[in-house]
Amino acid sequence: MASYFENGEGSLVPDALRGFARAHASLLTLDSGHGFLLARDTAPARRVGLLSGGGSGHEPLHAGYVGRGMLDVACPGLVFASPHNRQVYEGSLAAARSQGVLHIVKNYTGDRINFGIAAERLAHHGVPCARVLVDDDLATDSGDIAAGRRGTGGTVLIEKTLGAAADTGLGLQELQELGTRLAASCRTLAVASAAHTAPTTGRPAFPLDPEELEYGVGIHGERAPRTIPRGPLGPLVERMVLALLEALDPARGASVIALVNGLGAVTPLELYAVHAELGDLLDARGIELARSLVGEYITSLDMRGFSITLLIADTQVLRLFDAPVRTAALHW
């Protein structure tokens, strides 16, 4: 029975936020009263503040992306739980610029409800607010799922691109339209060979045979639509990439930005092997692997798994993605 290093029930997230803010004090501050992280330095040309948030346990998402070139504010909830609407509201007031605030929201019911309530309160107080909904998870692309596709790895790429766009002075509607276009051009698939350790029990969140893989697992430990036999890496990555390309249907010669992401307990050696397979597959199909991120960018505590995200990127998106960024988790 595994357990987390913590002071007691309910202490891990607030303690971690205090430690994170202290470790990165040059980049951000923690509003401990309302539980959000605020960037110290963002581009003066910004007319719209960017705010995102969601459950903890996905680090470095979202706190790691607060800073120059990305988010003005991140609102972390408890582990795998939405931030409270009051938290989002107060964070939005801190983030808002002359043309208001843009919420970047992953498609989960709790997030949509709490961000929606905060947006209503902002409207009541005359603060312009718009939303970009990230719904990139191909595993939940089914008419049988009322909530629609979940928001997963694409969130990182969208936050980066919108951050650069906000730095150029784009208005609220322009940023919302760009974000909506990015979300429509982005899909993710995740697999896992072992579940994360549930904080409440210290045990794996779900059982999985050593010879099986969860194909399409969620970042909160949601079981996949199917369990498949475990086999060599090449055929697995090919299956994932072909599914992503079928969904996105890029033209031959199109460019993509790829995120090869570890879910918490996969080694860098394995992730780079995934990236090698991904690159070969795209080359063979005439798709340009224009930019890549390889590492842990959105985790699921200590889940042993990885995800692949593809974002179709034109010259504008590539230019925005290349723009300087300075956050705890992403900087160039």
PDB file of N, CA and C in Angstrom, residues 264-328:
ATOM      1  N   GLY A 264       3.146  10.596 -15.558  1.00  0.00           N
ATOM      2  CA  GLY A 264       3.600  10.631 -14.171  1.00  0.00           C
ATOM      3  C   GLY A 264       4.677   9.641 -13.811  1.00  0.00           C
ATOM      4  N   ALA A 265       4.715   8.474 -14.476  1.00  0.00           N
ATOM      5  CA  ALA A 265       5.670   7.443 -14.064  1.00  0.00           C
ATOM      6  C   ALA A 265       6.324   6.742 -15.250  1.00  0.00           C
ATOM      7  N   VAL A 266       6.389   7.434 -16.389  1.00  0.00           N
ATOM      8  CA  VAL A 266       7.066   6.900 -17.559  1.00  0.00           C
ATOM      9  C   VAL A 266       8.394   7.625 -17.713  1.00  0.00           C
ATOM     10  N   THR A 267       9.447   6.899 -18.044  1.00  0.00           N
ATOM     11  CA  THR A 267      10.785   7.486 -18.098  1.00  0.00           C
ATOM     12  C   THR A 267      10.989   8.312 -19.365  1.00  0.00           C
ATOM     13  N   PRO A 268      11.924   9.280 -19.314  1.00  0.00           N
ATOM     14  CA  PRO A 268      12.270  10.027 -20.532  1.00  0.00           C
ATOM     15  C   PRO A 268      12.734   9.117 -21.666  1.00  0.00           C
ATOM     16  N   LEU A 269      13.456   8.050 -21.353  1.00  0.00           N
ATOM     17  CA  LEU A 269      13.880   7.109 -22.394  1.00  0.00           C
ATOM     18  C   LEU A 269      12.686   6.613 -23.197  1.00  0.00           C
ATOM     19  N   GLU A 270      11.626   6.222 -22.505  1.00  0.00           N
ATOM     20  CA  GLU A 270      10.437   5.706 -23.173  1.00  0.00           C
ATOM     21  C   GLU A 270       9.742   6.788 -23.997  1.00  0.00           C
ATOM     22  N   LEU A 271       9.664   7.997 -23.448  1.00  0.00           N
ATOM     23  CA  LEU A 271       8.982   9.076 -24.157  1.00  0.00           C
ATOM     24  C   LEU A 271       9.702   9.442 -25.441  1.00  0.00           C
ATOM     25  N   TYR A 272      11.021   9.465 -25.401  1.00  0.00           N
ATOM     26  CA  TYR A 272      11.754   9.776 -26.630  1.00  0.00           C
ATOM     27  C   TYR A 272      11.644   8.646 -27.649  1.00  0.00           C
ATOM     28  N   ALA A 273      11.517   7.412 -27.182  1.00  0.00           N
ATOM     29  CA  ALA A 273      11.258   6.308 -28.104  1.00  0.00           C
ATOM     30  C   ALA A 273       9.894   6.472 -28.775  1.00  0.00           C
ATOM     31  N   VAL A 274       8.895   6.913 -28.001  1.00  0.00           N
ATOM     32  CA  VAL A 274       7.582   7.218 -28.579  1.00  0.00           C
ATOM     33  C   VAL A 274       7.716   8.298 -29.648  1.00  0.00           C
ATOM     34  N   HIS A 275       8.496   9.334 -29.340  1.00  0.00           N
ATOM     35  CA  HIS A 275       8.670  10.442 -30.280  1.00  0.00           C
ATOM     36  C   HIS A 275       9.341   9.976 -31.570  1.00  0.00           C
ATOM     37  N   ALA A 276      10.309   9.061 -31.446  1.00  0.00           N
ATOM     38  CA  ALA A 276      10.959   8.530 -32.645  1.00  0.00           C
ATOM     39  C   ALA A 276       9.955   7.814 -33.533  1.00  0.00           C
ATOM     40  N   GLU A 277       9.112   6.978 -32.940  1.00  0.00           N
ATOM     41  CA  GLU A 277       8.092   6.273 -33.713  1.00  0.00           C
ATOM     42  C   GLU A 277       7.119   7.261 -34.353  1.00  0.00           C
ATOM     43  N   LEU A 278       6.720   8.251 -33.588  1.00  0.00           N
ATOM     44  CA  LEU A 278       5.799   9.272 -34.088  1.00  0.00           C
ATOM     45  C   LEU A 278       6.390   9.986 -35.296  1.00  0.00           C
ATOM     46  N   GLY A 279       7.637  10.411 -35.195  1.00  0.00           N
ATOM     47  CA  GLY A 279       8.274  11.123 -36.296  1.00  0.00           C
ATOM     48  C   GLY A 279       8.350  10.288 -37.561  1.00  0.00           C
ATOM     49  N   ASP A 280       8.704   9.015 -37.425  1.00  0.00           N
ATOM     50  CA  ASP A 280       8.785   8.138 -38.588  1.00  0.00           C
ATOM     51  C   ASP A 280       7.422   7.979 -39.257  1.00  0.00           C
ATOM     52  N   LEU A 281       6.385   7.831 -38.450  1.00  0.00           N
ATOM     53  CA  LEU A 281       5.046   7.661 -39.000  1.00  0.00           C
ATOM     54  C   LEU A 281       4.581   8.902 -39.753  1.00  0.00           C
ATOM     55  N   LEU A 282       4.847  10.075 -39.190  1.00  0.00           N
ATOM     56  CA  LEU A 282       4.444  11.312 -39.859  1.00  0.00           C
ATOM     57  C   LEU A 282       5.244  11.521 -41.143  1.00  0.00           C
ATOM     58  N   ASP A 283       6.544  11.245 -41.086  1.00  0.00           N
ATOM     59  CA  ASP A 283       7.370  11.372 -42.293  1.00  0.00           C
ATOM     60  C   ASP A 283       6.817  10.508 -43.427  1.00  0.00           C
ATOM     61  N   ALA A 284       6.447   9.287 -43.101  1.00  0.00           N
ATOM     62  CA  ALA A 284       5.967   8.354 -44.122  1.00  0.00           C
ATOM     63  C   ALA A 284       4.654   8.806 -44.749  1.00  0.00           C
ATOM     64  N   ARG A 285       3.921   9.667 -44.062  1.00  0.00           N
ATOM     65  CA  ARG A 285       2.626  10.128 -44.561  1.00  0.00           C
ATOM     66  C   ARG A 285       2.661  11.568 -45.056  1.00  0.00           C
ATOM     67  N   GLY A 286       3.861  12.127 -45.161  1.00  0.00           N
ATOM     68  CA  GLY A 286       3.997  13.465 -45.717  1.00  0.00           C
ATOM     69  C   GLY A 286       3.511  14.573 -44.815  1.00  0.00           C
ATOM     70  N   ILE A 287       3.485  14.315 -43.501  1.00  0.00           N
ATOM     71  CA  ILE A 287       3.091  15.327 -42.520  1.00  0.00           C
ATOM     72  C   ILE A 287       4.346  15.850 -41.841  1.00  0.00           C
ATOM     73  N   GLU A 288       4.510  17.158 -41.805  1.00  0.00           N
ATOM     74  CA  GLU A 288       5.704  17.747 -41.203  1.00  0.00           C
ATOM     75  C   GLU A 288       5.566  17.829 -39.685  1.00  0.00           C
ATOM     76  N   LEU A 289       6.501  17.208 -38.978  1.00  0.00           N
ATOM     77  CA  LEU A 289       6.563  17.358 -37.520  1.00  0.00           C
ATOM     78  C   LEU A 289       7.320  18.651 -37.254  1.00  0.00           C
ATOM     79  N   ALA A 290       6.586  19.759 -37.216  1.00  0.00           N
ATOM     80  CA  ALA A 290       7.204  21.081 -37.212  1.00  0.00           C
ATOM     81  C   ALA A 290       7.781  21.466 -35.858  1.00  0.00           C
ATOM     82  N   ARG A 291       7.089  21.096 -34.777  1.00  0.00           N
ATOM     83  CA  ARG A 291       7.554  21.412 -33.431  1.00  0.00           C
ATOM     84  C   ARG A 291       7.171  20.253 -32.518  1.00  0.00           C
ATOM     85  N   SER A 292       7.949  20.067 -31.444  1.00  0.00           N
ATOM     86  CA  SER A 292       7.671  18.975 -30.506  1.00  0.00           C
ATOM     87  C   SER A 292       7.952  19.398 -29.082  1.00  0.00           C
ATOM     88  N   LEU A 293       7.156  18.874 -28.169  1.00  0.00           N
ATOM     89  CA  LEU A 293       7.445  18.903 -26.742  1.00  0.00           C
ATOM     90  C   LEU A 293       7.439  17.452 -26.270  1.00  0.00           C
ATOM     91  N   VAL A 294       8.473  17.051 -25.560  1.00  0.00           N
ATOM     92  CA  VAL A 294       8.578  15.691 -25.046  1.00  0.00           C
ATOM     93  C   VAL A 294       8.921  15.763 -23.570  1.00  0.00           C
ATOM     94  N   GLY A 295       8.085  15.197 -22.718  1.00  0.00           N
ATOM     95  CA  GLY A 295       8.323  15.232 -21.279  1.00  0.00           C
ATOM     96  C   GLY A 295       7.015  15.175 -20.523  1.00  0.00           C
ATOM     97  N   GLU A 296       7.052  15.582 -19.254  1.00  0.00           N
ATOM     98  CA  GLU A 296       5.838  15.611 -18.429  1.00  0.00           C
ATOM     99  C   GLU A 296       5.275  17.025 -18.408  1.00  0.00           C
ATOM    100  N   TYR A 297       4.139  17.211 -19.056  1.00  0.00           N
ATOM    101  CA  TYR A 297       3.514  18.523 -19.169  1.00  0.00           C
ATOM    102  C   TYR A 297       2.109  18.552 -18.572  1.00  0.00           C
ATOM    103  N   ILE A 298       1.439  17.402 -18.574  1.00  0.00           N
ATOM    104  CA  ILE A 298       0.133  17.282 -17.911  1.00  0.00           C
ATOM    105  C   ILE A 298       0.032  15.848 -17.413  1.00  0.00           C
ATOM    106  N   THR A 299       0.167  15.665 -16.117  1.00  0.00           N
ATOM    107  CA  THR A 299       0.285  14.332 -15.538  1.00  0.00           C
ATOM    108  C   THR A 299      -1.019  13.897 -14.867  1.00  0.00           C
ATOM    109  N   SER A 300      -1.001  12.670 -14.400  1.00  0.00           N
ATOM    110  CA  SER A 300      -2.117  12.118 -13.638  1.00  0.00           C
ATOM    111  C   SER A 300      -1.535  11.445 -12.398  1.00  0.00           C
ATOM    112  N   LEU A 301      -1.032  12.277 -11.480  1.00  0.00           N
ATOM    113  CA  LEU A 301      -0.301  11.812 -10.308  1.00  0.00           C
ATOM    114  C   LEU A 301       0.832  10.888 -10.745  1.00  0.00           C
ATOM    115  N   ASP A 302       0.788   9.606 -10.378  1.00  0.00           N
ATOM    116  CA  ASP A 302       1.882   8.699 -10.722  1.00  0.00           C
ATOM    117  C   ASP A 302       1.436   7.618 -11.708  1.00  0.00           C
ATOM    118  N   MET A 303       0.490   7.951 -12.576  1.00  0.00           N
ATOM    119  CA  MET A 303       0.031   6.979 -13.559  1.00  0.00           C
ATOM    120  C   MET A 303       1.177   6.576 -14.487  1.00  0.00           C
ATOM    121  N   ARG A 304       1.280   5.294 -14.777  1.00  0.00           N
ATOM    122  CA  ARG A 304       2.282   4.826 -15.721  1.00  0.00           C
ATOM    123  C   ARG A 304       1.652   4.775 -17.109  1.00  0.00           C
ATOM    124  N   GLY A 305       1.805   5.875 -17.823  1.00  0.00           N
ATOM    125  CA  GLY A 305       1.219   5.976 -19.142  1.00  0.00           C
ATOM    126  C   GLY A 305       1.746   7.190 -19.871  1.00  0.00           C
ATOM    127  N   PHE A 306       1.302   7.343 -21.111  1.00  0.00           N
ATOM    128  CA  PHE A 306       1.705   8.514 -21.894  1.00  0.00           C
ATOM    129  C   PHE A 306       0.569   8.902 -22.828  1.00  0.00           C
ATOM    130  N   SER A 307       0.630  10.133 -23.301  1.00  0.00           N
ATOM    131  CA  SER A 307      -0.341  10.615 -24.275  1.00  0.00           C
ATOM    132  C   SER A 307       0.398  11.230 -25.454  1.00  0.00           C
ATOM    133  N   ILE A 308      -0.273  11.215 -26.593  1.00  0.00           N
ATOM    134  CA  ILE A 308       0.221  11.882 -27.797  1.00  0.00           C
ATOM    135  C   ILE A 308      -0.833  12.898 -28.216  1.00  0.00           C
ATOM    136  N   THR A 309      -0.398  14.133 -28.414  1.00  0.00           N
ATOM    137  CA  THR A 309      -1.270  15.207 -28.885  1.00  0.00           C
ATOM    138  C   THR A 309      -0.734  15.731 -30.203  1.00  0.00           C
ATOM    139  N   LEU A 310      -1.613  15.924 -31.167  1.00  0.00           N
ATOM    140  CA  LEU A 310      -1.255  16.562 -32.432  1.00  0.00           C
ATOM    141  C   LEU A 310      -2.127  17.794 -32.630  1.00  0.00           C
ATOM    142  N   LEU A 311      -1.487  18.891 -32.994  1.00  0.00           N
ATOM    143  CA  LEU A 311      -2.171  20.150 -33.302  1.00  0.00           C
ATOM    144  C   LEU A 311      -1.770  20.568 -34.711  1.00  0.00           C
ATOM    145  N   ILE A 312      -2.727  20.653 -35.621  1.00  0.00           N
ATOM    146  CA  ILE A 312      -2.440  21.146 -36.965  1.00  0.00           C
ATOM    147  C   ILE A 312      -2.100  22.627 -36.865  1.00  0.00           C
ATOM    148  N   ALA A 313      -0.966  23.018 -37.451  1.00  0.00           N
ATOM    149  CA  ALA A 313      -0.445  24.372 -37.230  1.00  0.00           C
ATOM    150  C   ALA A 313      -0.086  25.046 -38.547  1.00  0.00           C
ATOM    151  N   ASP A 314      -0.714  26.173 -38.830  1.00  0.00           N
ATOM    152  CA  ASP A 314      -0.309  26.978 -39.981  1.00  0.00           C
ATOM    153  C   ASP A 314       0.822  27.918 -39.566  1.00  0.00           C
ATOM    154  N   THR A 315       1.243  28.787 -40.468  1.00  0.00           N
ATOM    155  CA  THR A 315       2.390  29.650 -40.172  1.00  0.00           C
ATOM    156  C   THR A 315       2.114  30.592 -39.007  1.00  0.00           C
ATOM    157  N   GLN A 316       0.870  31.061 -38.869  1.00  0.00           N
ATOM    158  CA  GLN A 316       0.536  31.939 -37.742  1.00  0.00           C
ATOM    159  C   GLN A 316       0.684  31.195 -36.427  1.00  0.00           C
ATOM    160  N   VAL A 317       0.161  29.974 -36.364  1.00  0.00           N
ATOM    161  CA  VAL A 317       0.229  29.201 -35.120  1.00  0.00           C
ATOM    162  C   VAL A 317       1.682  28.868 -34.783  1.00  0.00           C
ATOM    163  N   LEU A 318       2.470  28.502 -35.776  1.00  0.00           N
ATOM    164  CA  LEU A 318       3.881  28.202 -35.523  1.00  0.00           C
ATOM    165  C   LEU A 318       4.617  29.433 -35.012  1.00  0.00           C
ATOM    166  N   ARG A 319       4.320  30.572 -35.581  1.00  0.00           N
ATOM    167  CA  ARG A 319       4.971  31.811 -35.136  1.00  0.00           C
ATOM    168  C   ARG A 319       4.603  32.116 -33.686  1.00  0.00           C
ATOM    169  N   LEU A 320       3.350  31.932 -33.348  1.00  0.00           N
ATOM    170  CA  LEU A 320       2.920  32.179 -31.973  1.00  0.00           C
ATOM    171  C   LEU A 320       3.527  31.154 -31.019  1.00  0.00           C
ATOM    172  N   PHE A 321       3.589  29.907 -31.444  1.00  0.00           N
ATOM    173  CA  PHE A 321       4.170  28.878 -30.587  1.00  0.00           C
ATOM    174  C   PHE A 321       5.648  29.155 -30.321  1.00  0.00           C
ATOM    175  N   ASP A 322       6.343  29.723 -31.294  1.00  0.00           N
ATOM    176  CA  ASP A 322       7.774  30.010 -31.152  1.00  0.00           C
ATOM    177  C   ASP A 322       8.067  31.251 -30.323  1.00  0.00           C
ATOM    178  N   ALA A 323       7.053  32.056 -30.039  1.00  0.00           N
ATOM    179  CA  ALA A 323       7.275  33.310 -29.309  1.00  0.00           C
ATOM    180  C   ALA A 323       7.848  33.027 -27.922  1.00  0.00           C
ATOM    181  N   PRO A 324       8.648  33.943 -27.387  1.00  0.00           N
ATOM    182  CA  PRO A 324       9.276  33.720 -26.077  1.00  0.00           C
ATOM    183  C   PRO A 324       8.261  33.439 -24.975  1.00  0.00           C
ATOM    184  N   VAL A 325       8.649  32.592 -24.053  1.00  0.00           N
ATOM    185  CA  VAL A 325       7.808  32.239 -22.909  1.00  0.00           C
ATOM    186  C   VAL A 325       8.710  32.050 -21.698  1.00  0.00           C
ATOM    187  N   ARG A 326       8.208  32.479 -20.547  1.00  0.00           N
ATOM    188  CA  ARG A 326       8.997  32.325 -19.325  1.00  0.00           C
ATOM    189  C   ARG A 326       8.070  31.941 -18.177  1.00  0.00           C
ATOM    190  N   THR A 327       7.935  30.652 -17.984  1.00  0.00           N
ATOM    191  CA  THR A 327       7.134  30.125 -16.880  1.00  0.00           C
ATOM    192  C   THR A 327       7.970  29.061 -16.162  1.00  0.00           C
ATOM    193  N   ALA A 328       7.448  28.534 -15.087  1.00  0.00           N
ATOM    194  CA  ALA A 328       8.204  27.523 -14.341  1.00  0.00           C
ATOM    195  C   ALA A 328       8.426  26.255 -15.159  1.00  0.00           C
TER     196      ALA A 328
END
